[in-house]
Short mmCIF file of C-alpha atoms in Angstrom, two decimals:
data_model
loop_
_atom_site.label_atom_id
_atom_site.label_comp_id
_atom_site.label_asym_id
_atom_site.label_seq_id
_atom_site.Cartn_x
_atom_site.Cartn_y
_atom_site.Cartn_z
CA MET Y 23 -39.11 -4.79 -18.34
CA ASN Y 24 -42.84 -4.28 -17.66
CA LYS Y 25 -44.36 -1.38 -15.76
CA ILE Y 26 -44.63 -3.28 -12.47
CA LEU Y 27 -40.93 -4.18 -12.52
CA ILE Y 28 -40.06 -0.60 -13.47
CA TYR Y 29 -42.14 0.68 -10.55
CA ILE Y 30 -40.42 -1.72 -8.11
CA PHE Y 31 -37.03 -0.69 -9.48
CA VAL Y 32 -37.84 3.00 -9.07
CA VAL Y 33 -39.07 2.52 -5.48
CA ILE Y 34 -35.78 0.83 -4.59
CA ILE Y 35 -33.79 3.58 -6.29
CA LYS Y 36 -35.80 6.31 -4.57
CA LEU Y 37 -35.01 4.76 -1.20
CA LEU Y 38 -31.34 4.65 -2.18
CA ILE Y 39 -31.14 8.26 -3.32
CA LYS Y 40 -32.69 9.50 -0.08
CA THR Y 41 -29.25 8.74 1.38
CA VAL Y 42 -27.40 10.67 -1.33
CA ARG Y 43 -26.20 14.22 -0.68
CA PHE Y 44 -25.74 16.68 -3.52
CA GLU Y 45 -24.54 20.16 -4.34
CA ILE Y 46 -25.25 22.07 -7.55
CA HIS Y 47 -22.61 24.55 -8.65
CA GLY Y 48 -23.63 27.35 -11.02
CA LEU Y 49 -27.32 27.23 -10.15
CA ASP Y 50 -27.62 31.03 -9.94
CA THR Y 51 -26.55 31.38 -13.58
CA TYR Y 52 -29.31 28.96 -14.62
CA LYS Y 53 -31.88 30.85 -12.54
CA ASP Y 54 -30.81 34.16 -14.11
CA LEU Y 55 -31.25 32.70 -17.61
CA LYS Y 56 -34.75 31.49 -16.79
CA ALA Y 57 -35.65 34.84 -15.21
CA ARG Y 58 -34.73 36.49 -18.53
CA GLY Y 59 -37.01 34.08 -20.38
CA GLU Y 60 -34.23 32.10 -22.07
CA ARG Y 61 -34.83 28.61 -23.42
CA VAL Y 62 -32.35 26.14 -21.95
CA ILE Y 63 -30.80 22.88 -23.13
CA PHE Y 64 -28.78 20.87 -20.62
CA ALA Y 65 -25.94 19.03 -22.37
CA ILE Y 66 -24.64 16.02 -20.42
CA TRP Y 67 -22.65 12.87 -21.10
CA HIS Y 68 -24.83 9.78 -21.60
CA GLY Y 69 -23.02 7.88 -18.84
CA GLN Y 70 -23.69 10.62 -16.28
CA LEU Y 71 -27.44 10.90 -16.80
CA ALA Y 72 -28.32 9.15 -13.52
CA LEU Y 73 -26.32 11.81 -11.64
CA PHE Y 74 -28.43 14.62 -13.11
CA TYR Y 75 -31.59 13.88 -11.11
CA PRO Y 76 -30.97 16.58 -8.41
CA MET Y 77 -31.83 19.21 -11.06
CA SER Y 78 -35.44 17.97 -10.99
CA LYS Y 79 -35.81 20.07 -7.83
CA TYR Y 80 -35.11 23.24 -9.81
CA SER Y 81 -35.88 22.53 -13.46
CA LYS Y 82 -39.06 21.56 -15.28
CA ALA Y 83 -37.39 19.49 -17.96
CA CYS Y 84 -37.77 16.68 -20.45
CA GLY Y 85 -35.12 14.38 -21.87
CA ILE Y 86 -34.71 13.26 -25.46
CA VAL Y 87 -34.54 9.45 -25.44
CA SER Y 88 -34.29 7.04 -28.34
CA ARG Y 89 -37.20 5.09 -29.83
CA SER Y 90 -35.47 1.80 -29.07
CA ARG Y 91 -36.58 -0.67 -26.40
CA ASP Y 92 -33.92 0.73 -24.07
CA GLY Y 93 -35.34 4.18 -24.73
CA GLU Y 94 -38.80 2.95 -23.76
CA ILE Y 95 -37.44 1.72 -20.43
CA ALA Y 96 -35.57 5.00 -19.86
CA ALA Y 97 -38.68 7.06 -20.65
CA ASN Y 98 -40.74 5.08 -18.13
CA ILE Y 99 -38.11 5.40 -15.44
CA ILE Y 100 -37.25 9.10 -15.72
CA LYS Y 101 -40.87 10.15 -15.37
CA TYR Y 102 -40.75 8.88 -11.78
CA PHE Y 103 -37.91 11.30 -11.09
CA GLY Y 104 -39.77 14.41 -12.22
CA PHE Y 105 -38.74 14.53 -15.89
CA ASP Y 106 -40.85 14.14 -19.02
CA SER Y 107 -39.41 12.61 -22.19
CA VAL Y 108 -39.30 13.28 -25.92
CA ARG Y 109 -39.02 10.13 -28.03
CA GLY Y 110 -36.45 10.37 -30.79
CA SER Y 111 -32.71 10.39 -31.42
CA SER Y 112 -30.89 13.62 -30.63
CA SER Y 113 -27.99 12.44 -32.80
CA ARG Y 114 -30.23 12.41 -35.89
CA ALA Y 115 -32.36 15.35 -34.74
CA GLY Y 116 -35.35 13.36 -36.00
CA ALA Y 117 -38.39 15.32 -37.19
CA MET Y 118 -40.70 13.86 -34.55
CA ALA Y 119 -38.31 14.64 -31.71
CA ILE Y 120 -37.91 18.21 -32.98
CA LEU Y 121 -41.66 18.78 -33.14
CA GLU Y 122 -42.18 17.38 -29.65
CA ALA Y 123 -39.25 19.34 -28.25
CA GLU Y 124 -40.76 22.53 -29.66
CA LYS Y 125 -44.03 21.85 -27.83
CA TYR Y 126 -42.21 21.45 -24.53
CA LEU Y 127 -40.06 24.53 -25.06
CA LYS Y 128 -43.19 26.61 -25.69
CA GLU Y 129 -44.44 25.45 -22.29
CA ASP Y 130 -41.21 26.67 -20.65
CA PHE Y 131 -39.65 23.23 -20.23
CA ASP Y 132 -35.90 22.77 -20.39
CA ILE Y 133 -34.49 20.04 -22.66
CA ILE Y 134 -31.96 17.43 -21.50
CA ILE Y 135 -29.75 15.96 -24.23
CA THR Y 136 -27.16 13.23 -23.71
CA ILE Y 137 -24.79 14.63 -26.29
CA ASP Y 138 -22.80 11.46 -27.01
CA GLY Y 139 -25.88 9.22 -27.08
CA PRO Y 140 -27.78 7.17 -27.80
CA LYS Y 141 -25.08 4.69 -28.87
CA GLY Y 142 -21.78 6.56 -28.59
CA PRO Y 143 -18.89 6.35 -28.91
CA LYS Y 144 -18.24 7.90 -25.52
CA PHE Y 145 -17.49 11.64 -25.77
CA ASP Y 146 -18.43 11.71 -29.48
CA VAL Y 147 -20.70 14.76 -29.43
CA LYS Y 148 -23.54 14.53 -31.96
CA LYS Y 149 -24.72 17.53 -33.95
CA GLY Y 150 -28.34 17.29 -32.79
CA VAL Y 151 -27.79 19.42 -29.68
CA ILE Y 152 -26.38 22.30 -31.77
CA TYR Y 153 -29.07 21.97 -34.42
CA ILE Y 154 -31.91 22.09 -31.88
CA ALA Y 155 -30.31 25.03 -30.02
CA LYS Y 156 -30.06 27.00 -33.28
CA ARG Y 157 -33.54 26.14 -34.49
CA PHE Y 158 -35.30 27.11 -31.25
CA ASP Y 159 -32.93 29.85 -30.04
CA CYS Y 160 -31.82 27.95 -26.93
CA VAL Y 161 -28.92 28.53 -24.59
CA ILE Y 162 -26.87 25.38 -23.95
CA ILE Y 163 -25.70 24.73 -20.40
CA PRO Y 164 -22.92 22.11 -20.35
CA VAL Y 165 -23.20 19.84 -17.31
CA VAL Y 166 -20.59 17.57 -15.73
CA ALA Y 167 -21.15 15.49 -12.59
CA SER Y 168 -18.78 14.13 -10.00
CA VAL Y 169 -19.62 11.45 -7.42
CA ASP Y 170 -17.47 9.98 -4.67
CA ARG Y 171 -19.14 6.55 -4.33
CA PHE Y 172 -20.49 4.90 -7.44
CA LEU Y 173 -21.12 1.85 -9.55
CA ARG Y 174 -19.44 1.99 -12.97
CA PHE Y 175 -20.97 -0.25 -15.62
CA SER Y 176 -19.03 -1.87 -18.46
CA SER Y 177 -21.30 -0.34 -21.11
CA TRP Y 178 -19.97 1.81 -23.96
CA ASP Y 179 -20.65 4.95 -21.89
CA ASN Y 180 -19.29 3.59 -18.56
CA PHE Y 181 -22.67 4.44 -17.04
CA LEU Y 182 -22.37 5.77 -13.48
CA PHE Y 183 -24.81 5.21 -10.65
CA PRO Y 184 -24.42 6.55 -7.10
CA LYS Y 185 -23.99 4.14 -4.20
CA PRO Y 186 -25.80 4.68 -0.87
CA PHE Y 187 -24.55 7.74 1.04
CA ALA Y 188 -22.71 9.09 -1.99
CA LYS Y 189 -22.09 12.81 -2.58
CA ILE Y 190 -22.92 14.19 -6.02
CA ASP Y 191 -21.49 17.50 -7.23
CA LEU Y 192 -23.26 18.81 -10.31
CA PHE Y 193 -21.37 21.50 -12.22
CA LEU Y 194 -23.33 23.78 -14.56
CA GLY Y 195 -20.90 25.44 -16.95
CA ASP Y 196 -21.03 28.89 -18.49
CA PRO Y 197 -23.85 29.29 -21.03
CA TYR Y 198 -22.91 28.25 -24.56
CA ILE Y 199 -24.52 30.49 -27.18
CA THR Y 200 -24.72 29.18 -30.75
CA ASP Y 201 -24.58 31.20 -33.94
CA LYS Y 202 -27.83 31.57 -35.88
CA ASP Y 203 -26.24 30.20 -39.06
CA ILE Y 204 -27.32 26.58 -39.74
CA ASP Y 205 -24.63 25.96 -42.36
CA LYS Y 206 -23.16 22.46 -41.89
CA SER Y 207 -19.64 23.80 -41.41
CA LYS Y 208 -20.87 26.10 -38.63
CA ILE Y 209 -22.68 23.25 -36.90
CA LYS Y 210 -19.57 21.06 -37.10
CA ALA Y 211 -17.34 23.82 -35.68
CA GLU Y 212 -19.73 24.47 -32.79
CA THR Y 213 -20.11 20.76 -32.08
CA ASP Y 214 -16.32 20.51 -31.80
CA SER Y 215 -16.23 23.60 -29.58
CA LEU Y 216 -18.89 22.22 -27.23
CA LYS Y 217 -17.03 18.89 -27.07
CA ALA Y 218 -13.81 20.69 -26.08
CA LYS Y 219 -15.65 22.64 -23.39
CA MET Y 220 -17.25 19.47 -21.99
CA LEU Y 221 -13.96 17.59 -21.96
CA ASN Y 222 -12.23 20.51 -20.22
CA MET Y 223 -14.94 20.51 -17.55
CA THR Y 224 -14.66 16.74 -17.18
CA GLU Y 225 -10.88 17.00 -16.80
CA ARG Y 226 -11.35 19.62 -14.10
CA TYR Y 227 -14.32 18.25 -12.13
CA ALA Y 228 -14.62 14.53 -12.93
CA LYS Y 229 -11.25 13.29 -14.15
CA PHE Y 230 -12.08 9.76 -12.94
CA TYR Y 231 -14.68 9.53 -15.72
CA LEU Y 232 -12.23 10.10 -18.59
#
């Protein structure tokens, strides 16, 4: 997909999302964290990424996207919605992605990580989000989205996209604080804990997505 086609696609999508209503739950907690100078990582399911765009009104953020061709397309598209991008795989916590993420964090950006991406399986949380949070002393905010009118794709992540006049509810969970220890067993335990928290939130707020 070349840049002209991406631009046309984004214009169409922007017209569509003007009809979408949204509500963000837990926004005050996020604002309090930022007021205290905390570094924030948003953890979201890969298939719900398109429902996250309302946060661009409140968060200066960048997403970690893969270096694949699909990642190139995603990076070009999300910039039109107010987000920057870091090229690299969060699942591998690649050196280049880590270095770029550090630059953004130093400039007070938040980081968006699709925790079961870039290739799944769905709900299989990768260790990269925990590793990055530990390395840069970040607070993780788990995010789950619900939408009442949507397209559901047959991809591995069951990617969701809002239909015209949909209502999106974005739920920001309680802050998840990691231990400073980077021992592999600690990272694995915290990855499992974050996965359980995300699944519990999904069961509560977006059961249709399970």
